[in-house]
């Protein structure tokens, strides 16, 4: 049973990593290429491409909404923590758990309506590429789900440290 659970956790971690890191890499690459070719078409051939502009817009949105949960995975978001750092470790953990729980509740409460709105947008298509907005804006519910997952993981790690005193090691950031 432990082996099965461990292998399921490993598959889950690999899937999350593929979605967040490779999804972000693909959309960032698409953003870079579309802007690069826009510049070439506009300034070399004097023929701007509205298709490439639209691809750049939507790949930028997807890059941001896949990158934010990835940063949350490593607890690498910018924080104003002047007061937080002055507190004792137990108070920090309790405060972190409270904020993460609150944010998880907000994500759960809003996920249904957001998903409903995104699915409704299938009737609207983008101006140039004629892609249904559902595909373009599905990044937001995905962002919410991934952020929820990472918040739950941080809540569990904080509880482990709070009650056992054992610090659960953070994952090593790929940029370090």
JSON list of C-alpha atoms in Angstrom, two decimals:
[
{"chain": "A", "resi": 1, "resn": "UNK", "atom": "CA", "xyz": [0.00, 0.00, 0.00]},
{"chain": "A", "resi": 2, "resn": "UNK", "atom": "CA", "xyz": [2.85, 2.38, 0.86]},
{"chain": "A", "resi": 3, "resn": "UNK", "atom": "CA", "xyz": [4.52, 1.62, -2.48]},
{"chain": "A", "resi": 4, "resn": "UNK", "atom": "CA", "xyz": [1.31, 2.36, -4.36]},
{"chain": "A", "resi": 5, "resn": "UNK", "atom": "CA", "xyz": [0.81, 5.62, -2.50]},
{"chain": "A", "resi": 6, "resn": "UNK", "atom": "CA", "xyz": [4.44, 6.61, -3.06]},
{"chain": "A", "resi": 7, "resn": "UNK", "atom": "CA", "xyz": [4.20, 5.87, -6.78]},
{"chain": "A", "resi": 8, "resn": "UNK", "atom": "CA", "xyz": [0.92, 7.83, -7.06]},
{"chain": "A", "resi": 9, "resn": "UNK", "atom": "CA", "xyz": [2.54, 10.81, -5.33]},
{"chain": "A", "resi": 10, "resn": "UNK", "atom": "CA", "xyz": [5.52, 10.55, -7.71]},
{"chain": "A", "resi": 11, "resn": "UNK", "atom": "CA", "xyz": [3.22, 10.46, -10.78]},
{"chain": "A", "resi": 12, "resn": "UNK", "atom": "CA", "xyz": [1.30, 13.45, -9.38]},
{"chain": "A", "resi": 13, "resn": "UNK", "atom": "CA", "xyz": [4.54, 15.40, -8.85]},
{"chain": "A", "resi": 14, "resn": "UNK", "atom": "CA", "xyz": [5.76, 14.62, -12.37]},
{"chain": "A", "resi": 15, "resn": "UNK", "atom": "CA", "xyz": [2.42, 15.69, -13.85]},
{"chain": "A", "resi": 16, "resn": "UNK", "atom": "CA", "xyz": [2.46, 18.97, -11.91]},
{"chain": "A", "resi": 17, "resn": "UNK", "atom": "CA", "xyz": [6.03, 19.62, -13.00]},
{"chain": "A", "resi": 18, "resn": "UNK", "atom": "CA", "xyz": [5.18, 18.94, -16.64]},
{"chain": "A", "resi": 19, "resn": "UNK", "atom": "CA", "xyz": [2.20, 21.29, -16.58]},
{"chain": "A", "resi": 20, "resn": "UNK", "atom": "CA", "xyz": [3.93, 24.11, -14.73]},
{"chain": "A", "resi": 21, "resn": "UNK", "atom": "CA", "xyz": [7.49, 24.07, -15.98]},
{"chain": "A", "resi": 22, "resn": "UNK", "atom": "CA", "xyz": [7.06, 22.76, -19.51]},
{"chain": "A", "resi": 23, "resn": "UNK", "atom": "CA", "xyz": [3.78, 24.59, -20.04]},
{"chain": "A", "resi": 24, "resn": "UNK", "atom": "CA", "xyz": [5.43, 27.81, -18.95]},
{"chain": "A", "resi": 25, "resn": "UNK", "atom": "CA", "xyz": [8.46, 27.12, -21.14]},
{"chain": "A", "resi": 26, "resn": "UNK", "atom": "CA", "xyz": [6.30, 26.40, -24.18]},
{"chain": "A", "resi": 27, "resn": "UNK", "atom": "CA", "xyz": [4.18, 29.52, -23.77]},
{"chain": "A", "resi": 28, "resn": "UNK", "atom": "CA", "xyz": [7.21, 31.70, -23.02]},
{"chain": "A", "resi": 29, "resn": "UNK", "atom": "CA", "xyz": [8.91, 30.35, -26.13]},
{"chain": "A", "resi": 30, "resn": "UNK", "atom": "CA", "xyz": [5.77, 30.99, -28.15]},
{"chain": "A", "resi": 31, "resn": "UNK", "atom": "CA", "xyz": [5.67, 34.54, -26.77]},
{"chain": "A", "resi": 32, "resn": "UNK", "atom": "CA", "xyz": [9.32, 35.14, -27.68]},
{"chain": "A", "resi": 33, "resn": "UNK", "atom": "CA", "xyz": [8.96, 33.72, -31.19]},
{"chain": "A", "resi": 34, "resn": "UNK", "atom": "CA", "xyz": [5.77, 35.60, -31.96]},
{"chain": "A", "resi": 35, "resn": "UNK", "atom": "CA", "xyz": [7.27, 38.92, -30.87]},
{"chain": "A", "resi": 36, "resn": "UNK", "atom": "CA", "xyz": [10.50, 38.18, -32.73]},
{"chain": "A", "resi": 37, "resn": "UNK", "atom": "CA", "xyz": [8.65, 37.44, -35.97]},
{"chain": "A", "resi": 38, "resn": "UNK", "atom": "CA", "xyz": [6.39, 40.47, -35.44]},
{"chain": "A", "resi": 39, "resn": "UNK", "atom": "CA", "xyz": [9.45, 42.71, -35.34]},
{"chain": "A", "resi": 40, "resn": "UNK", "atom": "CA", "xyz": [10.89, 41.07, -38.45]},
{"chain": "A", "resi": 41, "resn": "UNK", "atom": "CA", "xyz": [7.61, 41.33, -40.37]},
{"chain": "A", "resi": 42, "resn": "UNK", "atom": "CA", "xyz": [6.92, 44.90, -39.27]},
{"chain": "A", "resi": 43, "resn": "UNK", "atom": "CA", "xyz": [10.35, 46.48, -39.72]},
{"chain": "A", "resi": 44, "resn": "UNK", "atom": "CA", "xyz": [11.94, 44.35, -42.42]},
{"chain": "A", "resi": 45, "resn": "UNK", "atom": "CA", "xyz": [8.94, 43.54, -44.62]},
{"chain": "A", "resi": 46, "resn": "UNK", "atom": "CA", "xyz": [6.64, 46.45, -43.56]},
{"chain": "A", "resi": 47, "resn": "UNK", "atom": "CA", "xyz": [3.81, 43.95, -43.12]},
{"chain": "A", "resi": 48, "resn": "UNK", "atom": "CA", "xyz": [2.63, 43.60, -39.51]},
{"chain": "A", "resi": 49, "resn": "UNK", "atom": "CA", "xyz": [0.83, 40.40, -38.52]},
{"chain": "A", "resi": 50, "resn": "UNK", "atom": "CA", "xyz": [-2.29, 40.63, -36.36]},
{"chain": "A", "resi": 51, "resn": "UNK", "atom": "CA", "xyz": [-2.15, 36.84, -35.90]},
{"chain": "A", "resi": 52, "resn": "UNK", "atom": "CA", "xyz": [1.26, 37.05, -34.26]},
{"chain": "A", "resi": 53, "resn": "UNK", "atom": "CA", "xyz": [0.10, 39.92, -32.07]},
{"chain": "A", "resi": 54, "resn": "UNK", "atom": "CA", "xyz": [-2.83, 37.85, -30.81]},
{"chain": "A", "resi": 55, "resn": "UNK", "atom": "CA", "xyz": [-0.58, 34.83, -30.22]},
{"chain": "A", "resi": 56, "resn": "UNK", "atom": "CA", "xyz": [1.78, 37.05, -28.20]},
{"chain": "A", "resi": 57, "resn": "UNK", "atom": "CA", "xyz": [-1.08, 38.38, -26.07]},
{"chain": "A", "resi": 58, "resn": "UNK", "atom": "CA", "xyz": [-2.50, 35.00, -25.17]},
{"chain": "A", "resi": 59, "resn": "UNK", "atom": "CA", "xyz": [0.85, 33.28, -24.67]},
{"chain": "A", "resi": 60, "resn": "UNK", "atom": "CA", "xyz": [1.80, 36.11, -22.28]},
{"chain": "A", "resi": 61, "resn": "UNK", "atom": "CA", "xyz": [-1.37, 35.49, -20.26]},
{"chain": "A", "resi": 62, "resn": "UNK", "atom": "CA", "xyz": [-0.76, 31.73, -20.14]},
{"chain": "A", "resi": 63, "resn": "UNK", "atom": "CA", "xyz": [2.91, 32.25, -19.15]},
{"chain": "A", "resi": 64, "resn": "UNK", "atom": "CA", "xyz": [1.90, 34.41, -16.19]},
{"chain": "A", "resi": 65, "resn": "UNK", "atom": "CA", "xyz": [-0.87, 32.14, -14.97]},
{"chain": "A", "resi": 66, "resn": "UNK", "atom": "CA", "xyz": [1.34, 29.04, -15.19]},
{"chain": "A", "resi": 67, "resn": "UNK", "atom": "CA", "xyz": [4.34, 30.83, -13.66]},
{"chain": "A", "resi": 68, "resn": "UNK", "atom": "CA", "xyz": [2.55, 32.08, -10.54]},
{"chain": "A", "resi": 69, "resn": "UNK", "atom": "CA", "xyz": [1.74, 28.61, -9.14]},
{"chain": "A", "resi": 70, "resn": "UNK", "atom": "CA", "xyz": [5.26, 27.50, -10.06]},
{"chain": "A", "resi": 71, "resn": "UNK", "atom": "CA", "xyz": [6.66, 30.31, -7.92]},
{"chain": "A", "resi": 72, "resn": "UNK", "atom": "CA", "xyz": [4.23, 29.33, -5.13]},
{"chain": "A", "resi": 73, "resn": "UNK", "atom": "CA", "xyz": [5.60, 25.80, -5.28]},
{"chain": "A", "resi": 74, "resn": "UNK", "atom": "CA", "xyz": [8.97, 27.15, -4.12]},
{"chain": "A", "resi": 75, "resn": "UNK", "atom": "CA", "xyz": [7.49, 29.87, -1.86]},
{"chain": "A", "resi": 76, "resn": "UNK", "atom": "CA", "xyz": [9.27, 32.37, -4.08]},
{"chain": "A", "resi": 77, "resn": "UNK", "atom": "CA", "xyz": [6.71, 35.14, -4.34]},
{"chain": "A", "resi": 78, "resn": "UNK", "atom": "CA", "xyz": [7.66, 38.64, -3.26]},
{"chain": "A", "resi": 79, "resn": "UNK", "atom": "CA", "xyz": [6.41, 39.32, 0.27]},
{"chain": "A", "resi": 80, "resn": "UNK", "atom": "CA", "xyz": [6.27, 42.20, 2.69]},
{"chain": "A", "resi": 81, "resn": "UNK", "atom": "CA", "xyz": [7.51, 40.25, 5.67]},
{"chain": "A", "resi": 82, "resn": "UNK", "atom": "CA", "xyz": [9.14, 42.84, 7.94]},
{"chain": "A", "resi": 83, "resn": "UNK", "atom": "CA", "xyz": [6.70, 42.16, 10.79]},
{"chain": "A", "resi": 84, "resn": "UNK", "atom": "CA", "xyz": [6.41, 38.46, 9.93]},
{"chain": "A", "resi": 85, "resn": "UNK", "atom": "CA", "xyz": [10.15, 37.90, 10.38]},
{"chain": "A", "resi": 86, "resn": "UNK", "atom": "CA", "xyz": [10.08, 39.56, 13.84]},
{"chain": "A", "resi": 87, "resn": "UNK", "atom": "CA", "xyz": [7.67, 36.88, 15.13]},
{"chain": "A", "resi": 88, "resn": "UNK", "atom": "CA", "xyz": [8.72, 33.58, 16.65]},
{"chain": "A", "resi": 89, "resn": "UNK", "atom": "CA", "xyz": [8.76, 30.49, 14.44]},
{"chain": "A", "resi": 90, "resn": "UNK", "atom": "CA", "xyz": [5.52, 29.03, 15.89]},
{"chain": "A", "resi": 91, "resn": "UNK", "atom": "CA", "xyz": [3.69, 32.33, 15.37]},
{"chain": "A", "resi": 92, "resn": "UNK", "atom": "CA", "xyz": [5.03, 32.48, 11.81]},
{"chain": "A", "resi": 93, "resn": "UNK", "atom": "CA", "xyz": [3.77, 28.97, 11.13]},
{"chain": "A", "resi": 94, "resn": "UNK", "atom": "CA", "xyz": [0.34, 29.71, 12.59]},
{"chain": "A", "resi": 95, "resn": "UNK", "atom": "CA", "xyz": [0.06, 32.90, 10.57]},
{"chain": "A", "resi": 96, "resn": "UNK", "atom": "CA", "xyz": [1.20, 31.13, 7.41]},
{"chain": "A", "resi": 97, "resn": "UNK", "atom": "CA", "xyz": [-1.33, 28.33, 7.94]},
{"chain": "A", "resi": 98, "resn": "UNK", "atom": "CA", "xyz": [-4.13, 30.86, 8.53]},
{"chain": "A", "resi": 99, "resn": "UNK", "atom": "CA", "xyz": [-3.34, 32.81, 5.36]},
{"chain": "A", "resi": 100, "resn": "UNK", "atom": "CA", "xyz": [-2.94, 29.66, 3.26]},
{"chain": "A", "resi": 101, "resn": "UNK", "atom": "CA", "xyz": [-6.22, 28.23, 4.59]},
{"chain": "A", "resi": 102, "resn": "UNK", "atom": "CA", "xyz": [-8.02, 31.49, 3.89]},
{"chain": "A", "resi": 103, "resn": "UNK", "atom": "CA", "xyz": [-6.65, 31.61, 0.35]},
{"chain": "A", "resi": 104, "resn": "UNK", "atom": "CA", "xyz": [-7.58, 27.94, -0.23]},
{"chain": "A", "resi": 105, "resn": "UNK", "atom": "CA", "xyz": [-11.16, 28.68, 0.87]},
{"chain": "A", "resi": 106, "resn": "UNK", "atom": "CA", "xyz": [-11.31, 31.69, -1.47]},
{"chain": "A", "resi": 107, "resn": "UNK", "atom": "CA", "xyz": [-9.99, 29.56, -4.33]},
{"chain": "A", "resi": 108, "resn": "UNK", "atom": "CA", "xyz": [-12.52, 26.79, -3.65]},
{"chain": "A", "resi": 109, "resn": "UNK", "atom": "CA", "xyz": [-15.46, 29.18, -3.37]},
{"chain": "A", "resi": 110, "resn": "UNK", "atom": "CA", "xyz": [-14.59, 31.04, -6.58]},
{"chain": "A", "resi": 111, "resn": "UNK", "atom": "CA", "xyz": [-13.46, 28.08, -8.72]},
{"chain": "A", "resi": 112, "resn": "UNK", "atom": "CA", "xyz": [-17.00, 26.99, -9.64]},
{"chain": "A", "resi": 113, "resn": "UNK", "atom": "CA", "xyz": [-18.21, 30.39, -10.86]},
{"chain": "A", "resi": 114, "resn": "UNK", "atom": "CA", "xyz": [-14.91, 31.06, -12.66]},
{"chain": "A", "resi": 115, "resn": "UNK", "atom": "CA", "xyz": [-15.07, 27.69, -14.41]},
{"chain": "A", "resi": 116, "resn": "UNK", "atom": "CA", "xyz": [-18.70, 28.38, -15.36]},
{"chain": "A", "resi": 117, "resn": "UNK", "atom": "CA", "xyz": [-17.77, 31.73, -16.86]},
{"chain": "A", "resi": 118, "resn": "UNK", "atom": "CA", "xyz": [-14.80, 30.30, -18.75]},
{"chain": "A", "resi": 119, "resn": "UNK", "atom": "CA", "xyz": [-16.96, 27.51, -20.21]},
{"chain": "A", "resi": 120, "resn": "UNK", "atom": "CA", "xyz": [-19.59, 30.09, -21.19]},
{"chain": "A", "resi": 121, "resn": "UNK", "atom": "CA", "xyz": [-16.99, 31.95, -23.22]},
{"chain": "A", "resi": 122, "resn": "UNK", "atom": "CA", "xyz": [-16.96, 29.18, -25.84]},
{"chain": "A", "resi": 123, "resn": "UNK", "atom": "CA", "xyz": [-19.52, 31.22, -27.78]},
{"chain": "A", "resi": 124, "resn": "UNK", "atom": "CA", "xyz": [-17.07, 34.14, -28.15]},
{"chain": "A", "resi": 125, "resn": "UNK", "atom": "CA", "xyz": [-14.11, 33.74, -30.46]},
{"chain": "A", "resi": 126, "resn": "UNK", "atom": "CA", "xyz": [-10.88, 35.74, -30.68]},
{"chain": "A", "resi": 127, "resn": "UNK", "atom": "CA", "xyz": [-10.84, 38.45, -33.34]},
{"chain": "A", "resi": 128, "resn": "UNK", "atom": "CA", "xyz": [-8.12, 37.18, -35.64]},
{"chain": "A", "resi": 129, "resn": "UNK", "atom": "CA", "xyz": [-7.43, 33.51, -34.95]},
{"chain": "A", "resi": 130, "resn": "UNK", "atom": "CA", "xyz": [-11.10, 32.68, -34.20]},
{"chain": "A", "resi": 131, "resn": "UNK", "atom": "CA", "xyz": [-10.13, 30.57, -31.16]},
{"chain": "A", "resi": 132, "resn": "UNK", "atom": "CA", "xyz": [-12.94, 30.18, -28.60]},
{"chain": "A", "resi": 133, "resn": "UNK", "atom": "CA", "xyz": [-12.22, 32.23, -25.51]},
{"chain": "A", "resi": 134, "resn": "UNK", "atom": "CA", "xyz": [-12.72, 29.11, -23.39]},
{"chain": "A", "resi": 135, "resn": "UNK", "atom": "CA", "xyz": [-9.32, 27.86, -24.55]},
{"chain": "A", "resi": 136, "resn": "UNK", "atom": "CA", "xyz": [-7.73, 31.25, -24.14]},
{"chain": "A", "resi": 137, "resn": "UNK", "atom": "CA", "xyz": [-8.98, 31.87, -20.59]},
{"chain": "A", "resi": 138, "resn": "UNK", "atom": "CA", "xyz": [-8.82, 28.29, -19.26]},
{"chain": "A", "resi": 139, "resn": "UNK", "atom": "CA", "xyz": [-5.44, 29.32, -17.82]},
{"chain": "A", "resi": 140, "resn": "UNK", "atom": "CA", "xyz": [-7.21, 31.04, -14.91]},
{"chain": "A", "resi": 141, "resn": "UNK", "atom": "CA", "xyz": [-9.02, 27.98, -13.48]},
{"chain": "A", "resi": 142, "resn": "UNK", "atom": "CA", "xyz": [-5.82, 25.97, -14.06]},
{"chain": "A", "resi": 143, "resn": "UNK", "atom": "CA", "xyz": [-3.92, 28.66, -12.14]},
{"chain": "A", "resi": 144, "resn": "UNK", "atom": "CA", "xyz": [-6.47, 28.44, -9.32]},
{"chain": "A", "resi": 145, "resn": "UNK", "atom": "CA", "xyz": [-6.26, 24.64, -9.11]},
{"chain": "A", "resi": 146, "resn": "UNK", "atom": "CA", "xyz": [-2.44, 24.57, -9.17]},
{"chain": "A", "resi": 147, "resn": "UNK", "atom": "CA", "xyz": [-2.21, 27.32, -6.56]},
{"chain": "A", "resi": 148, "resn": "UNK", "atom": "CA", "xyz": [-4.69, 25.45, -4.36]},
{"chain": "A", "resi": 149, "resn": "UNK", "atom": "CA", "xyz": [-2.58, 22.28, -4.61]},
{"chain": "A", "resi": 150, "resn": "UNK", "atom": "CA", "xyz": [0.62, 24.12, -3.67]},
{"chain": "A", "resi": 151, "resn": "UNK", "atom": "CA", "xyz": [-1.10, 25.91, -0.78]},
{"chain": "A", "resi": 152, "resn": "UNK", "atom": "CA", "xyz": [-2.33, 22.58, 0.60]},
{"chain": "A", "resi": 153, "resn": "UNK", "atom": "CA", "xyz": [1.20, 21.17, 0.34]},
{"chain": "A", "resi": 154, "resn": "UNK", "atom": "CA", "xyz": [2.56, 24.20, 2.25]},
{"chain": "A", "resi": 155, "resn": "UNK", "atom": "CA", "xyz": [-0.17, 23.83, 4.88]},
{"chain": "A", "resi": 156, "resn": "UNK", "atom": "CA", "xyz": [0.80, 20.20, 5.44]},
{"chain": "A", "resi": 157, "resn": "UNK", "atom": "CA", "xyz": [4.50, 21.11, 5.65]},
{"chain": "A", "resi": 158, "resn": "UNK", "atom": "CA", "xyz": [3.70, 23.89, 8.15]},
{"chain": "A", "resi": 159, "resn": "UNK", "atom": "CA", "xyz": [1.60, 21.53, 10.30]},
{"chain": "A", "resi": 160, "resn": "UNK", "atom": "CA", "xyz": [4.39, 18.94, 10.30]},
{"chain": "A", "resi": 161, "resn": "UNK", "atom": "CA", "xyz": [6.89, 21.55, 11.46]},
{"chain": "A", "resi": 162, "resn": "UNK", "atom": "CA", "xyz": [4.47, 23.02, 14.01]},
{"chain": "A", "resi": 163, "resn": "UNK", "atom": "CA", "xyz": [3.62, 19.73, 15.72]},
{"chain": "A", "resi": 164, "resn": "UNK", "atom": "CA", "xyz": [6.80, 17.70, 15.28]},
{"chain": "A", "resi": 165, "resn": "UNK", "atom": "CA", "xyz": [9.42, 20.44, 15.27]},
{"chain": "A", "resi": 166, "resn": "UNK", "atom": "CA", "xyz": [10.92, 18.76, 12.20]},
{"chain": "A", "resi": 167, "resn": "UNK", "atom": "CA", "xyz": [11.51, 21.14, 9.30]},
{"chain": "A", "resi": 168, "resn": "UNK", "atom": "CA", "xyz": [10.30, 19.67, 6.01]},
{"chain": "A", "resi": 169, "resn": "UNK", "atom": "CA", "xyz": [12.92, 20.57, 3.40]},
{"chain": "A", "resi": 170, "resn": "UNK", "atom": "CA", "xyz": [11.85, 22.87, 0.58]},
{"chain": "A", "resi": 171, "resn": "UNK", "atom": "CA", "xyz": [12.30, 21.80, -2.98]},
{"chain": "A", "resi": 172, "resn": "UNK", "atom": "CA", "xyz": [15.39, 23.26, -4.57]},
{"chain": "A", "resi": 173, "resn": "UNK", "atom": "CA", "xyz": [14.52, 26.10, -6.91]},
{"chain": "A", "resi": 174, "resn": "UNK", "atom": "CA", "xyz": [15.68, 25.42, -10.45]},
{"chain": "A", "resi": 175, "resn": "UNK", "atom": "CA", "xyz": [17.04, 28.97, -10.73]},
{"chain": "A", "resi": 176, "resn": "UNK", "atom": "CA", "xyz": [19.41, 28.55, -7.74]}
]
